XYZ file of N, CA and C in Angstrom:
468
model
N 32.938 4.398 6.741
C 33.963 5.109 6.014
C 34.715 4.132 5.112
N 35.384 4.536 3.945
C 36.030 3.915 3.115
C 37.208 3.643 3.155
N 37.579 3.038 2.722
C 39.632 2.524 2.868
C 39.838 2.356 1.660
N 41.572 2.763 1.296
C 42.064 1.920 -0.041
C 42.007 0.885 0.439
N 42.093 0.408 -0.874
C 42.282 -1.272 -1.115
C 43.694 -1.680 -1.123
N 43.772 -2.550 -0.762
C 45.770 -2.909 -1.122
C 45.321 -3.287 -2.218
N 46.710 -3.279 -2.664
C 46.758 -3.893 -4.560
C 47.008 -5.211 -4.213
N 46.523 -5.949 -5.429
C 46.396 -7.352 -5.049
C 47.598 -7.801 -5.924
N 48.901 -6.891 -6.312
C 50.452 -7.510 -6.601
C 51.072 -6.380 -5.897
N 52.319 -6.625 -5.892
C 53.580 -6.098 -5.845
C 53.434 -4.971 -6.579
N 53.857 -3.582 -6.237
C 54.143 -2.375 -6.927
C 54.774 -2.304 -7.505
N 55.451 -3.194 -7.868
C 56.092 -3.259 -9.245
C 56.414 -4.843 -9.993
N 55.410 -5.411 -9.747
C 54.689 -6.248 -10.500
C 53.935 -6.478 -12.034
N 54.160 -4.639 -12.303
C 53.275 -4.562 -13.465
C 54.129 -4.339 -14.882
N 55.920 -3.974 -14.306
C 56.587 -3.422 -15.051
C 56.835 -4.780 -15.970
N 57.511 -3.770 -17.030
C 58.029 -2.832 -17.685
C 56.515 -1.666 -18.364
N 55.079 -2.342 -17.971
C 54.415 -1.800 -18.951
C 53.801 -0.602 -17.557
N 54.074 -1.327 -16.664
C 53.363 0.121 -15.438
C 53.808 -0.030 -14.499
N 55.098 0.877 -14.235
C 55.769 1.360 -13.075
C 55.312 1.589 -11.970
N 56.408 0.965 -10.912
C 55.970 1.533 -9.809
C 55.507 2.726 -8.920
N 56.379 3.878 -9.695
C 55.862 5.025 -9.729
C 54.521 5.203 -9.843
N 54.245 4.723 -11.126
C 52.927 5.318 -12.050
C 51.900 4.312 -10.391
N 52.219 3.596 -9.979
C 51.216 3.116 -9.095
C 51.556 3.452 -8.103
N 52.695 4.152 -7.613
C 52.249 5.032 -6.455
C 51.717 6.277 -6.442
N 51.376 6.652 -7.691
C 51.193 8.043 -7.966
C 49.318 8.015 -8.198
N 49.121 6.671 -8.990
C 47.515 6.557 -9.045
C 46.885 5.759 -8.158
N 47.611 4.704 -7.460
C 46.846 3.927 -5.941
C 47.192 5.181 -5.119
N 48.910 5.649 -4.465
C 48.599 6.043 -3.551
C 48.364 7.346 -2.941
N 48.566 8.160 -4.304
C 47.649 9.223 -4.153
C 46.593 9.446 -4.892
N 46.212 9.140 -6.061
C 44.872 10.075 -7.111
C 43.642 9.122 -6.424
N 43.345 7.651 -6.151
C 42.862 6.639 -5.103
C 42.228 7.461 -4.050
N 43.399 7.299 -3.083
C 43.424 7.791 -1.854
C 42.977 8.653 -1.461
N 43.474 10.110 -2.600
C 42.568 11.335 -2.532
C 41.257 10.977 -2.947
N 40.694 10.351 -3.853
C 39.239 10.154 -4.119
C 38.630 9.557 -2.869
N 39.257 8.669 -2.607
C 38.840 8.173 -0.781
C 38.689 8.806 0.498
N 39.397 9.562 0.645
C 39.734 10.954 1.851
C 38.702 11.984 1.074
N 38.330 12.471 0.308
C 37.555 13.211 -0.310
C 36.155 12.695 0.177
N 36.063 11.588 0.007
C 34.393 11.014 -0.396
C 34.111 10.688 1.656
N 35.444 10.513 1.970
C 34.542 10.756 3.366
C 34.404 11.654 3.804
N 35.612 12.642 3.451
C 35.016 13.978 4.181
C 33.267 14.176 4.106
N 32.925 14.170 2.233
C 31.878 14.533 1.933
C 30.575 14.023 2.699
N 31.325 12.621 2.906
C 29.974 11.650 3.626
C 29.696 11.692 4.757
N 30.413 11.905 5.955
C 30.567 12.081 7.110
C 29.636 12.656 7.760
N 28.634 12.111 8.583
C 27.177 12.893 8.783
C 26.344 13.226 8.316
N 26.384 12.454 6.966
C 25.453 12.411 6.244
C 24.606 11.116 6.150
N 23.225 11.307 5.296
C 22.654 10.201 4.968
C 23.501 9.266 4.334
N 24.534 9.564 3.566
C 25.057 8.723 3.238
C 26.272 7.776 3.768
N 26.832 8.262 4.883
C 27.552 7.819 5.362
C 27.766 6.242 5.543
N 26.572 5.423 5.789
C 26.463 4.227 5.882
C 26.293 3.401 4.854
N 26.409 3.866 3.089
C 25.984 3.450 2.095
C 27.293 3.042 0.927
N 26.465 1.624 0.780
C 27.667 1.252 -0.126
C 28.509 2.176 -1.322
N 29.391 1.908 -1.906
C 30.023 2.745 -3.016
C 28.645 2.723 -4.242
N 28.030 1.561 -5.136
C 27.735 1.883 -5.891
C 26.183 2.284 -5.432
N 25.511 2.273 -4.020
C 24.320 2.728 -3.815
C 24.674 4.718 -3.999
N 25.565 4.985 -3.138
C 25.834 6.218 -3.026
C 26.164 7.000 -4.934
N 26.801 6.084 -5.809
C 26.968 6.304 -6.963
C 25.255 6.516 -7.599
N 24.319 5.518 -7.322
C 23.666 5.567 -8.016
C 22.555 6.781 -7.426
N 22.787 6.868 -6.673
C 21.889 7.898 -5.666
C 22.466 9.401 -6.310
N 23.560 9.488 -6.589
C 23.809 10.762 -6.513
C 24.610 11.368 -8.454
N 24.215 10.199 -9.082
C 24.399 10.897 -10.585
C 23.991 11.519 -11.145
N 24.091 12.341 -12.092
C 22.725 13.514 -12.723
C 22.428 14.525 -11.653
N 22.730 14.484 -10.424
C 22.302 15.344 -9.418
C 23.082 16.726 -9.064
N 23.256 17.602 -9.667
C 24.202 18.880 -9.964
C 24.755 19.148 -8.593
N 23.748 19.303 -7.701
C 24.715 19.971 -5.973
C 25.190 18.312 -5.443
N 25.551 17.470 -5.757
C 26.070 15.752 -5.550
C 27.203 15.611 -6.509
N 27.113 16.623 -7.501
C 28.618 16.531 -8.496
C 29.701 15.998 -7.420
N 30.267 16.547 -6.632
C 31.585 16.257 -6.021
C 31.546 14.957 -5.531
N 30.239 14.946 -4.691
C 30.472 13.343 -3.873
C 30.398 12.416 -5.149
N 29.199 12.371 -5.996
C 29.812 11.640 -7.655
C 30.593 11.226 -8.218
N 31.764 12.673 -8.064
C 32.552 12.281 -8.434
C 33.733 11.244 -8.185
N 33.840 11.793 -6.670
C 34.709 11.232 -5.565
C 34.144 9.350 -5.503
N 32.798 9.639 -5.411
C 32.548 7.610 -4.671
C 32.808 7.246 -6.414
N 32.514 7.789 -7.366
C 32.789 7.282 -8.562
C 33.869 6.310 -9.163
N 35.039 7.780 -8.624
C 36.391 7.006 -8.992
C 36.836 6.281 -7.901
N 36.290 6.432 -6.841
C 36.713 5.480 -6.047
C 36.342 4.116 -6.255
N 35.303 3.687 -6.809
C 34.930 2.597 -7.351
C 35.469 2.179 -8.658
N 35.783 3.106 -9.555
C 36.058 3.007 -10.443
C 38.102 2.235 -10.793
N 38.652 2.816 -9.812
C 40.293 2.609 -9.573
C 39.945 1.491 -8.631
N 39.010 0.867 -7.399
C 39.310 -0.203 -6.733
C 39.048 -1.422 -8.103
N 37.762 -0.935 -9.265
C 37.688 -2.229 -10.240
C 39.006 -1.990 -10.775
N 39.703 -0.811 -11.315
C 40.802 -1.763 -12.215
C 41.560 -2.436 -11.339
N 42.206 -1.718 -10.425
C 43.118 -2.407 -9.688
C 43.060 -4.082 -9.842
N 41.432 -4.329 -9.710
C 41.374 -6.089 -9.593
C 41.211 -6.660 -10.932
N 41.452 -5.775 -12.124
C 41.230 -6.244 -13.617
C 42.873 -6.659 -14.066
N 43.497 -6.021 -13.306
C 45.545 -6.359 -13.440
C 46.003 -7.049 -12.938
N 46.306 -7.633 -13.893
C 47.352 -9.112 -13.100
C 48.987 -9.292 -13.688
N 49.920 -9.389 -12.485
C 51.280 -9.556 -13.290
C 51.665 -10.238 -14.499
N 50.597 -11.570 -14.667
C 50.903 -12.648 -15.305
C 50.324 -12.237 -16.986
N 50.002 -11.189 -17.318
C 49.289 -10.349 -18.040
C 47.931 -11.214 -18.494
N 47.612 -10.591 -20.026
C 45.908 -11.079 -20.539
C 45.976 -12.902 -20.761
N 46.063 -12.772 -22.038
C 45.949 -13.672 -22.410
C 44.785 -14.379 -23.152
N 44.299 -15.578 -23.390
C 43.146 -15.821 -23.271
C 42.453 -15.628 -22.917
N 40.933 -15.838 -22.804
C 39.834 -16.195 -21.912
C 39.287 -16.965 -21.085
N 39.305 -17.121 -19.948
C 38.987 -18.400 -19.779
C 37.139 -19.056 -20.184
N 37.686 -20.518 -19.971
C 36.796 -20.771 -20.573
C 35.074 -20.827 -19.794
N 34.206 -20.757 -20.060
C 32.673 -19.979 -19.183
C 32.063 -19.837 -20.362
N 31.070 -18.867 -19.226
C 29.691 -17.914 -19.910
C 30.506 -16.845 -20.435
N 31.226 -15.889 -19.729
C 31.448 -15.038 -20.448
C 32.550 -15.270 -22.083
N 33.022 -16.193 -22.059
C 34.216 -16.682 -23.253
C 32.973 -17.188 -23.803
N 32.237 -17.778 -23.742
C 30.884 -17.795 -24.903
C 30.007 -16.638 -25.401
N 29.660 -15.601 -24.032
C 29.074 -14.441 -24.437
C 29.699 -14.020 -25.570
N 31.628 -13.661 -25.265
C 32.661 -12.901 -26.323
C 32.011 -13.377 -27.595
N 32.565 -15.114 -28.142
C 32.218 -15.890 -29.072
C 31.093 -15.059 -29.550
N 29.798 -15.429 -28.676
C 28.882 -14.965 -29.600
C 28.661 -13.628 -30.259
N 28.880 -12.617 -29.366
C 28.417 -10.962 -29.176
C 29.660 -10.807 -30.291
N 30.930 -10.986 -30.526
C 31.420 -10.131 -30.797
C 32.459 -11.828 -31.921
N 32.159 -12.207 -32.466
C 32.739 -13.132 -33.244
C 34.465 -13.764 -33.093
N 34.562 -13.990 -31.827
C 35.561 -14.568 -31.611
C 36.205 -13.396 -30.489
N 37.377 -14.002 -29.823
C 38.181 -13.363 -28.888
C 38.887 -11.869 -29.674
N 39.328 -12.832 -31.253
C 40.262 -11.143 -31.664
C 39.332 -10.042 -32.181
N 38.800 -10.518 -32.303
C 37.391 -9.406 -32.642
C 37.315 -8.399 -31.305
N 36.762 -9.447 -29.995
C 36.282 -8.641 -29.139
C 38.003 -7.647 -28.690
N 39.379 -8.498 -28.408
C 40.225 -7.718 -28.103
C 40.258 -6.680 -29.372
N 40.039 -6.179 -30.119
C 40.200 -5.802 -31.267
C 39.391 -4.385 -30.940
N 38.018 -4.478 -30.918
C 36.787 -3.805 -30.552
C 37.143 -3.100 -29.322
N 37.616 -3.726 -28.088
C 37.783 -3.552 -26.929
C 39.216 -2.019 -26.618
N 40.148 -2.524 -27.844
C 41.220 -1.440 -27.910
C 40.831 -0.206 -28.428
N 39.899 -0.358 -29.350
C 38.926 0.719 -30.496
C 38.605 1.253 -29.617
N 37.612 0.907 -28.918
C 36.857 1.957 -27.951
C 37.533 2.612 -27.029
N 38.607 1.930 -26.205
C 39.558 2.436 -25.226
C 40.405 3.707 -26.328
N 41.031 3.444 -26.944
C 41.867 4.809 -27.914
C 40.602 5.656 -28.572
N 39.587 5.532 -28.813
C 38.823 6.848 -29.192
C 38.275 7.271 -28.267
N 38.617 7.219 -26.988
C 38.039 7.577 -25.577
C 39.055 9.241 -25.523
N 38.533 10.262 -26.035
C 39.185 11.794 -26.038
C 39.524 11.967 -24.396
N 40.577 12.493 -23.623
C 40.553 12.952 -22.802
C 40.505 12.026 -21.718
N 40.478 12.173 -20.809
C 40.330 11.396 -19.562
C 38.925 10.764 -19.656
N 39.425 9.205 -19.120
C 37.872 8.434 -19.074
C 38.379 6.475 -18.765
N 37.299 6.087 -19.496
C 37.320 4.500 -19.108
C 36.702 3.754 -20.010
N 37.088 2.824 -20.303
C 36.944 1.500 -21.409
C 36.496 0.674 -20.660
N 35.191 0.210 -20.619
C 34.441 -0.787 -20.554
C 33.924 -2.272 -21.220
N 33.866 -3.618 -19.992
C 33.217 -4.113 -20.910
C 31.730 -4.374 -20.003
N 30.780 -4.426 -20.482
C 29.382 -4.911 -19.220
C 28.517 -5.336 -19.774
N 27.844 -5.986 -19.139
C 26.610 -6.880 -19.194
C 25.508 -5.684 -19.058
N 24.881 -5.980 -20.389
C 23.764 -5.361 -20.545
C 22.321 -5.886 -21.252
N 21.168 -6.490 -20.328
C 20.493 -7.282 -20.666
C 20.748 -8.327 -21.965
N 21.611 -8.952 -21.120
C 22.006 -10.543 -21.765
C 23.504 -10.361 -22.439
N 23.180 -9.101 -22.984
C 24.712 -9.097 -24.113
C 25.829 -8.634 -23.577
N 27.126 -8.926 -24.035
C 28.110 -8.460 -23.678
C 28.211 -7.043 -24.316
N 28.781 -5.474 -23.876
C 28.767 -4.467 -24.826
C 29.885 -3.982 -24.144
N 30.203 -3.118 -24.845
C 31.462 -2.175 -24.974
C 31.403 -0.530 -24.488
N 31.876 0.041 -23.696
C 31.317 1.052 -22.942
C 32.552 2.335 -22.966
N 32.665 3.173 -23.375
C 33.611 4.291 -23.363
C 32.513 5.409 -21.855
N 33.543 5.628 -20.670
C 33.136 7.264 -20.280
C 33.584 8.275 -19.950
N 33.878 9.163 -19.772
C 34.475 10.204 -19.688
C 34.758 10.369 -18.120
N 36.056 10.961 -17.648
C 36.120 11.527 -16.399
C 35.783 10.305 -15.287
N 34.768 10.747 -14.351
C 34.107 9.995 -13.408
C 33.171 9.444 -13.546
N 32.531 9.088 -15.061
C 31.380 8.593 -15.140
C 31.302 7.008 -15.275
N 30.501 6.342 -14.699
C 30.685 4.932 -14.367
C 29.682 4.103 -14.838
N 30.003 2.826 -15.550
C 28.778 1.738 -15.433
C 27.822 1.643 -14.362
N 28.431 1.815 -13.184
C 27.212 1.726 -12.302
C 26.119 2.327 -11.991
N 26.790 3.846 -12.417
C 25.577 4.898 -12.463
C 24.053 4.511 -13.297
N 24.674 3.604 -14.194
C 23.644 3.615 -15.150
C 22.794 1.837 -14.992
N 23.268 1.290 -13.686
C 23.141 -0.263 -13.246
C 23.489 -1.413 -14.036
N 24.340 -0.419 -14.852
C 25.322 -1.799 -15.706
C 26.033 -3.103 -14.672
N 26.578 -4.390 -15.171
C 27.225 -4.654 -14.335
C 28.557 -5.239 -15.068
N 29.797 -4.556 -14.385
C 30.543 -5.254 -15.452
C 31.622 -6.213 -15.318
């Protein structure tokens, strides 16, 4: 069975730009409910014993699996941001493979932050801004709702 995750700051660590509210309202309930949901669903099932993104990838495209989809989806989906936020905010890059991937794929850091905001604001409606590794390259990923990089064995 699944658990939230603790947040890895202070609940109100994020302010002035994201309230504590706003994170008790999306860790400790919209989370939580995706978590309490996805076990109900799993519970005596084949899947019960299966990681988040095996159960994701097992059950996308699959019309009577919509719910559990949806549910292990965002549940995976809210434990990655959670660990993408940090009090101390962005900043740079550090320096690596991936601060070279940026460089190369996308011509410098303001480019890629640049690109990276583009895709996040033309994202209509509820969804998610991506970045993932996709045979070799760095790319840029908009999805809607519950739909996830992993479904598709991105890694990001």
């Amino acid at each position: 069975m699944f658990e939230l995750p603790n947040l890895p700051f202070d609940k109100n660590a994020l302010e002035p730009y994201m309230s504590r509210m706003t994170l008790d309202l999306h860790h400790g309930k919209h989370h939580l409910n995706y978590i309490n949901t996805l076990n109900g669903l799993i519970e005596r099932t084949r899947f019960a014993d299966q990681s988040l993104p095996d159960i994701i990838k097992k059950t996308a495209g699959v019309p009577e699996q919509t719910a559990l989809f949806n549910n292990a989806a965002q549940a995976w989906n809210h434990g990655f941001f959670w660990k993408c936020l940090t009090p101390l905010g962005g900043g740079a890059l550090p320096d690596g493979a991936f601060k070279d991937a940026v460089r190369r794929d996308f011509d410098g850091e303001g480019n890629f932050k640049a690109k990276l905001a583009e895709t996040a604001l033309s994202q209509f409606g509820s969804g998610w801004a991506w970045v993932v590794a996709d045979k070799g390259e760095i790319r840029l990923l908009k999805t809607a709702n519950a739909d996830t990089p992993v479904a598709r064995g991105l890694k990001t």
